[in-house]
C-alpha cells in the first residue's frame, strides 16, 4: 500500500502535532503517511523537521512560493494570521486559502481533499444554548466574519475544482505552553462558558478526518464538557491546593469600562458547543474533558509550589 501524501499549510501549534501524529502512528488500516509541513521561517522549518516531516518554506499569501510545495492527496490548511486584525486574517484565511486551492487544483495530480481549520467563533452569541454543525452562523466581529467567508471558500471553492472540502471548527485550544492556568487560579474570573479542546485532540480530529471517508463537510472539534468559567476556576484552585479566586459577573466586568469593543463582544458571547457528531462518527478523545486535559498542568503547578 502506497503512503498517503499530506501537506500541512501552516505548521503551528496544531499543525506540528498533526505532523507528529501522522508520522508516528499511521492509521488503523495500516496506511502510512508522507507528510510535508509548510512554514514561512527557518525557525519554523526546524520545528517541522523535529516532527519527522519534510519541511518546505512557503507562504500562502505569496502564491508563487507555493510551487515549491509537493503534490498531495490531502491538503490541510492550518495557517494562522498571528492574532492580528481582520485585514491580516483576510489575507491569510480567504486570499491565502484561494491561492492554495488555485495552486493545487491546477496541478496534473490535484489533491482529493482539503481540510480547513476554522473556529467556533463563527457561531456568535447563543445565550448559553447548545450549538452544533447545523446551527446557523452569526459571526459578530470582523475577524469571525472573515472566518465564515473562508469556510465558504473552503467548501465551494474546492468543490469548483472537484476537491472535497471539509471544515473543522476548533473550540478554544489549550495544552502544552497554552494552559494559562494562572489566569484562572489567580483571578479575578469573569462568568461565562468555556468550550475547549486539547491540542492533541484538535490534531487528532484532523487525523481522524484524513483517515475516514466522512459524509459531512463540517466537524466541530470540542471536548465532552463545556464548563462555566467559575466552576472551572474553582476546580483548578482545589486541584492546585490554593484558595478559590475572586469572581466577577459579566455586568461587573463591563462596568469597569476598560475593555475594547472586541473584548466586550467576547464577554457577551455565550454558547455551549456539542461534539455529538464527532462522537457518533467514532472519534475517541485522548482528553475527553478539562479534568484529564489539565492534569499535567496541575501536577506541574503543585510541583513548582511545593
Coordinates of C-alpha atoms in Angstrom, one line a residue:
X1 CA 0.0 0.0 0.0
X2 CA 1.5 3.4 -1.0
X3 CA 1.7 6.1 1.5
X4 CA -0.9 8.8 1.6
X5 CA 0.7 12.2 1.0
X6 CA -0.4 15.0 3.3
X7 CA 0.6 18.7 3.1
X8 CA 0.0 20.8 6.2
X9 CA 0.0 24.5 5.2
X10 CA 0.8 26.4 8.4
X11 CA 2.5 24.1 10.8
X12 CA 1.9 25.9 14.1
X13 CA 0.5 24.7 17.4
X14 CA -1.9 22.2 15.9
X15 CA -0.2 21.6 12.6
X16 CA 3.1 20.4 14.2
X17 CA 1.2 18.0 16.4
X18 CA -0.7 16.6 13.4
X19 CA 2.7 16.0 11.7
X20 CA 3.9 14.1 14.8
X21 CA 0.7 12.0 14.9
X22 CA 0.7 11.1 11.3
X23 CA 4.4 10.3 11.3
X24 CA 4.2 8.3 14.5
X25 CA 1.2 6.1 14.1
X26 CA -0.1 5.7 10.6
X27 CA -3.7 4.6 10.9
X28 CA -5.7 1.6 12.0
X29 CA -5.9 0.3 8.4
X30 CA -2.1 0.1 8.1
X31 CA -1.8 3.1 5.9
X32 CA 1.3 5.2 6.2
X33 CA 1.7 8.9 5.5
X34 CA 4.2 11.0 3.6
X35 CA 3.9 14.3 5.5
X36 CA 5.1 17.8 4.4
X37 CA 4.9 20.7 6.7
X38 CA 4.9 24.3 5.3
X39 CA 6.2 27.3 7.3
X40 CA 7.4 30.8 6.5
X41 CA 10.6 31.0 8.5
X42 CA 13.8 29.0 9.0
X43 CA 12.9 28.6 12.7
X44 CA 9.6 27.2 11.7
X45 CA 11.2 24.8 9.3
X46 CA 13.3 23.4 12.1
X47 CA 10.2 22.8 14.2
X48 CA 8.7 20.9 11.3
X49 CA 11.8 18.8 10.8
X50 CA 11.8 17.9 14.5
X51 CA 8.4 16.1 14.0
X52 CA 9.9 13.9 11.3
X53 CA 8.0 15.5 8.5
X54 CA 9.6 17.1 5.4
X55 CA 9.8 20.9 5.8
X56 CA 9.2 23.3 3.0
X57 CA 9.4 27.1 3.1
X58 CA 6.4 28.8 1.5
X59 CA 3.7 31.4 2.4
X60 CA 0.1 31.1 1.4
X61 CA -0.1 34.9 0.9
X62 CA 2.6 34.5 -1.8
X63 CA 1.1 32.3 -4.5
X64 CA 4.4 31.9 -6.4
X65 CA 6.1 30.4 -3.3
X66 CA 3.5 27.5 -3.2
X67 CA 5.1 26.0 -6.3
X68 CA 7.8 24.6 -4.0
X69 CA 5.3 22.5 -2.1
X70 CA 4.9 18.9 -3.4
X71 CA 1.7 17.3 -4.7
X72 CA -0.6 15.8 -2.0
X73 CA -3.6 13.6 -1.7
X74 CA -4.8 15.7 1.2
X75 CA -4.1 19.4 1.9
X76 CA -4.6 20.7 5.5
X77 CA -5.0 24.5 5.6
X78 CA -4.0 25.4 9.2
X79 CA -2.3 28.7 8.6
X80 CA -2.5 31.5 11.2
X81 CA -2.8 35.2 10.9
X82 CA -0.8 35.7 14.0
X83 CA -3.5 37.1 16.2
X84 CA -3.7 40.3 14.1
X85 CA -6.7 42.1 12.8
X86 CA -9.4 41.4 10.2
X87 CA -7.3 42.6 7.3
X88 CA -4.5 40.3 8.1
X89 CA -7.0 37.5 8.7
X90 CA -8.5 38.1 5.2
X91 CA -5.1 37.9 3.5
X92 CA -4.4 34.6 5.2
X93 CA -7.7 32.8 5.6
X94 CA -9.5 33.9 2.4
X95 CA -6.9 35.1 -0.1
X96 CA -4.3 32.6 1.2
X97 CA -6.8 29.8 1.0
X98 CA -7.8 30.7 -2.5
X99 CA -4.2 30.8 -3.5
X100 CA -3.7 27.3 -2.1
X101 CA -6.8 25.9 -3.9
X102 CA -5.8 27.5 -7.2
X103 CA -2.3 26.2 -6.9
X104 CA -3.1 22.6 -6.1
X105 CA -6.1 22.4 -8.4
X106 CA -4.1 23.4 -11.4
X107 CA -1.6 20.6 -11.0
X108 CA -1.6 17.4 -13.1
X109 CA -2.2 15.4 -9.9
X110 CA -4.5 17.6 -7.7
X111 CA -5.5 16.6 -4.2
X112 CA -8.6 14.6 -3.4
X113 CA -9.4 16.5 -0.2
X114 CA -8.9 19.8 1.6
X115 CA -9.3 20.3 5.3
X116 CA -9.7 23.9 6.5
X117 CA -9.3 24.7 10.2
X118 CA -11.9 27.3 11.5
X119 CA -13.2 28.4 14.8
X120 CA -16.3 28.2 16.9
X121 CA -16.2 32.0 17.0
X122 CA -18.3 31.9 13.8
X123 CA -21.4 31.0 15.8
X124 CA -21.7 34.3 17.6
X125 CA -23.9 34.6 20.7
X126 CA -26.5 32.0 21.6
X127 CA -27.2 33.0 25.2
X128 CA -25.6 29.8 26.6
X129 CA -27.7 27.5 24.4
X130 CA -26.1 24.5 22.6
X131 CA -24.8 24.8 19.1
X132 CA -23.7 22.1 16.6
X133 CA -22.6 21.7 12.9
X134 CA -26.1 22.5 11.7
X135 CA -26.6 25.7 13.8
X136 CA -26.7 28.8 11.5
X137 CA -23.7 31.0 11.8
X138 CA -23.9 34.5 13.2
X139 CA -20.3 35.9 13.4
X140 CA -20.2 39.2 15.4
X141 CA -16.7 40.5 14.7
X142 CA -14.9 41.4 11.5
X143 CA -12.4 38.6 12.1
X144 CA -15.1 35.9 12.6
X145 CA -16.9 37.2 9.6
X146 CA -13.7 36.6 7.6
X147 CA -13.6 33.1 9.1
X148 CA -17.1 32.4 7.9
X149 CA -16.2 33.7 4.4
X150 CA -13.2 31.4 4.4
X151 CA -15.4 28.4 5.3
X152 CA -17.4 29.1 2.2
X153 CA -14.3 29.3 0.1
X154 CA -13.0 26.0 1.5
X155 CA -16.2 24.2 0.6
X156 CA -17.4 25.9 -2.5
X157 CA -14.0 26.9 -4.0
X158 CA -12.7 23.4 -3.5
X159 CA -15.8 21.9 -5.0
X160 CA -15.5 24.0 -8.1
X161 CA -12.2 22.1 -8.7
X162 CA -13.7 18.7 -7.8
X163 CA -11.8 18.7 -4.4
X164 CA -13.8 17.6 -1.3
X165 CA -13.6 20.4 1.2
X166 CA -14.2 19.8 5.0
X167 CA -14.3 22.5 7.6
X168 CA -13.1 21.6 11.2
X169 CA -14.2 24.2 13.7
X170 CA -11.9 24.3 16.8
X171 CA -13.1 25.4 20.2
X172 CA -10.6 27.1 22.5
X173 CA -7.2 25.4 22.1
X174 CA -5.2 24.5 25.2
X175 CA -2.3 22.2 26.1
X176 CA 1.5 22.4 26.5
X177 CA 2.6 26.0 26.7
X178 CA -1.0 27.2 26.5
X179 CA -2.6 26.1 29.7
X180 CA -2.8 29.7 31.0
X181 CA -3.5 28.2 34.4
X182 CA -2.5 31.2 36.4
X183 CA -5.2 33.3 34.7
X184 CA -7.9 31.2 36.4
X185 CA -6.1 30.3 39.6
X186 CA -5.2 33.9 40.5
X187 CA -8.4 35.5 39.1
X188 CA -10.5 37.5 39.0
X189 CA -12.6 35.3 36.8
X190 CA -15.5 36.6 34.7
X191 CA -18.5 34.4 34.3
X192 CA -19.3 32.6 31.0
X193 CA -18.9 29.3 29.3
X194 CA -15.6 27.8 28.2
X195 CA -15.6 25.5 25.1
X196 CA -12.3 23.8 24.9
X197 CA -10.3 21.1 23.0
X198 CA -6.8 19.9 23.9
X199 CA -4.2 20.4 21.2
X200 CA -3.6 16.7 20.9
X201 CA -7.3 16.1 20.2
X202 CA -7.5 19.1 17.8
X203 CA -4.8 17.4 15.8
X204 CA -6.4 14.0 16.4
X205 CA -9.7 15.2 14.9
X206 CA -7.8 16.3 11.8
X207 CA -6.0 13.0 11.7
X208 CA -9.4 11.2 12.1
X209 CA -10.9 13.3 9.2
X210 CA -8.0 12.3 7.0
X211 CA -8.3 8.6 7.9
X212 CA -12.1 8.4 7.5
X213 CA -14.4 8.8 4.5
X214 CA -16.8 11.3 6.0
X215 CA -20.1 12.3 4.6
X216 CA -20.2 15.6 6.4
X217 CA -18.5 18.8 5.2
X218 CA -18.3 20.3 8.7
X219 CA -17.0 18.9 12.0
X220 CA -17.0 20.6 15.4
X221 CA -13.8 19.8 17.4
X222 CA -14.7 20.3 21.1
X223 CA -14.4 18.1 24.1
X224 CA -17.2 16.4 26.0
X225 CA -17.9 19.1 28.6
X226 CA -18.3 22.8 28.1
X227 CA -17.8 24.3 31.5
X228 CA -18.8 27.5 33.3
X229 CA -15.6 29.6 34.0
X230 CA -16.4 30.0 37.7
X231 CA -16.7 26.2 38.1
X232 CA -13.6 25.6 36.1
X233 CA -11.6 28.1 38.1
X234 CA -12.8 26.6 41.4
X235 CA -11.9 23.1 40.2
X236 CA -8.4 24.3 39.2
X237 CA -7.9 26.0 42.5
X238 CA -9.0 23.0 44.5
X239 CA -6.7 20.7 42.5
X240 CA -3.8 23.0 42.8
X241 CA -4.3 23.3 46.6
X242 CA -4.9 27.1 46.6
X243 CA -7.8 29.4 47.6
X244 CA -10.6 29.8 45.1
X245 CA -10.2 33.0 43.0
X246 CA -12.3 36.2 43.1
X247 CA -15.3 36.1 40.8
X248 CA -16.9 38.8 38.6
X249 CA -20.3 38.8 36.9
X250 CA -20.4 40.0 33.3
X251 CA -22.1 43.2 34.4
X252 CA -19.3 43.9 36.9
X253 CA -16.6 43.3 34.3
X254 CA -18.3 45.6 31.7
X255 CA -18.8 48.3 34.3
X256 CA -15.1 48.7 34.6
X257 CA -15.2 50.4 31.2
X258 CA -11.6 49.4 30.3
X259 CA -12.4 46.9 27.5
X260 CA -12.1 47.2 23.8
X261 CA -15.2 46.6 21.7
X262 CA -13.9 43.2 20.7
X263 CA -13.3 42.2 24.3
X264 CA -16.9 43.3 25.3
X265 CA -18.3 41.2 22.5
X266 CA -16.3 38.2 23.7
X267 CA -17.7 38.6 27.2
X268 CA -21.3 38.9 25.9
X269 CA -21.0 35.9 23.6
X270 CA -22.1 32.7 25.2
X271 CA -22.7 29.2 23.8
X272 CA -22.1 25.5 24.5
X273 CA -20.7 23.5 21.6
X274 CA -21.7 19.9 21.1
X275 CA -19.4 17.2 19.9
X276 CA -22.2 14.7 19.3
X277 CA -21.4 14.3 15.6
X278 CA -17.8 13.6 16.2
X279 CA -18.6 11.0 18.9
X280 CA -21.2 9.3 16.6
X281 CA -18.5 9.0 13.9
X282 CA -16.3 7.1 16.4
X283 CA -13.6 9.6 17.4
X284 CA -12.0 8.7 20.7
X285 CA -10.7 11.6 22.7
X286 CA -7.3 11.5 24.4
X287 CA -8.6 14.2 26.8
X288 CA -12.4 13.9 27.0
X289 CA -12.7 16.8 29.4
X290 CA -10.7 19.5 31.1
X291 CA -10.1 17.2 34.1
X292 CA -7.9 14.9 32.1
X293 CA -6.5 17.7 29.9
X294 CA -5.3 19.9 32.7
X295 CA -3.8 17.1 34.8
X296 CA -0.3 17.7 33.6
X297 CA -0.6 21.4 34.2
X298 CA -2.0 20.9 37.7
X299 CA 0.8 18.4 38.6
X300 CA 3.4 20.9 37.3
X301 CA 1.9 23.7 39.3
X302 CA 1.9 21.7 42.5
X303 CA 5.5 20.7 42.0
X304 CA 6.6 24.3 41.4
X305 CA 4.7 25.5 44.5
X306 CA 5.6 22.6 46.9

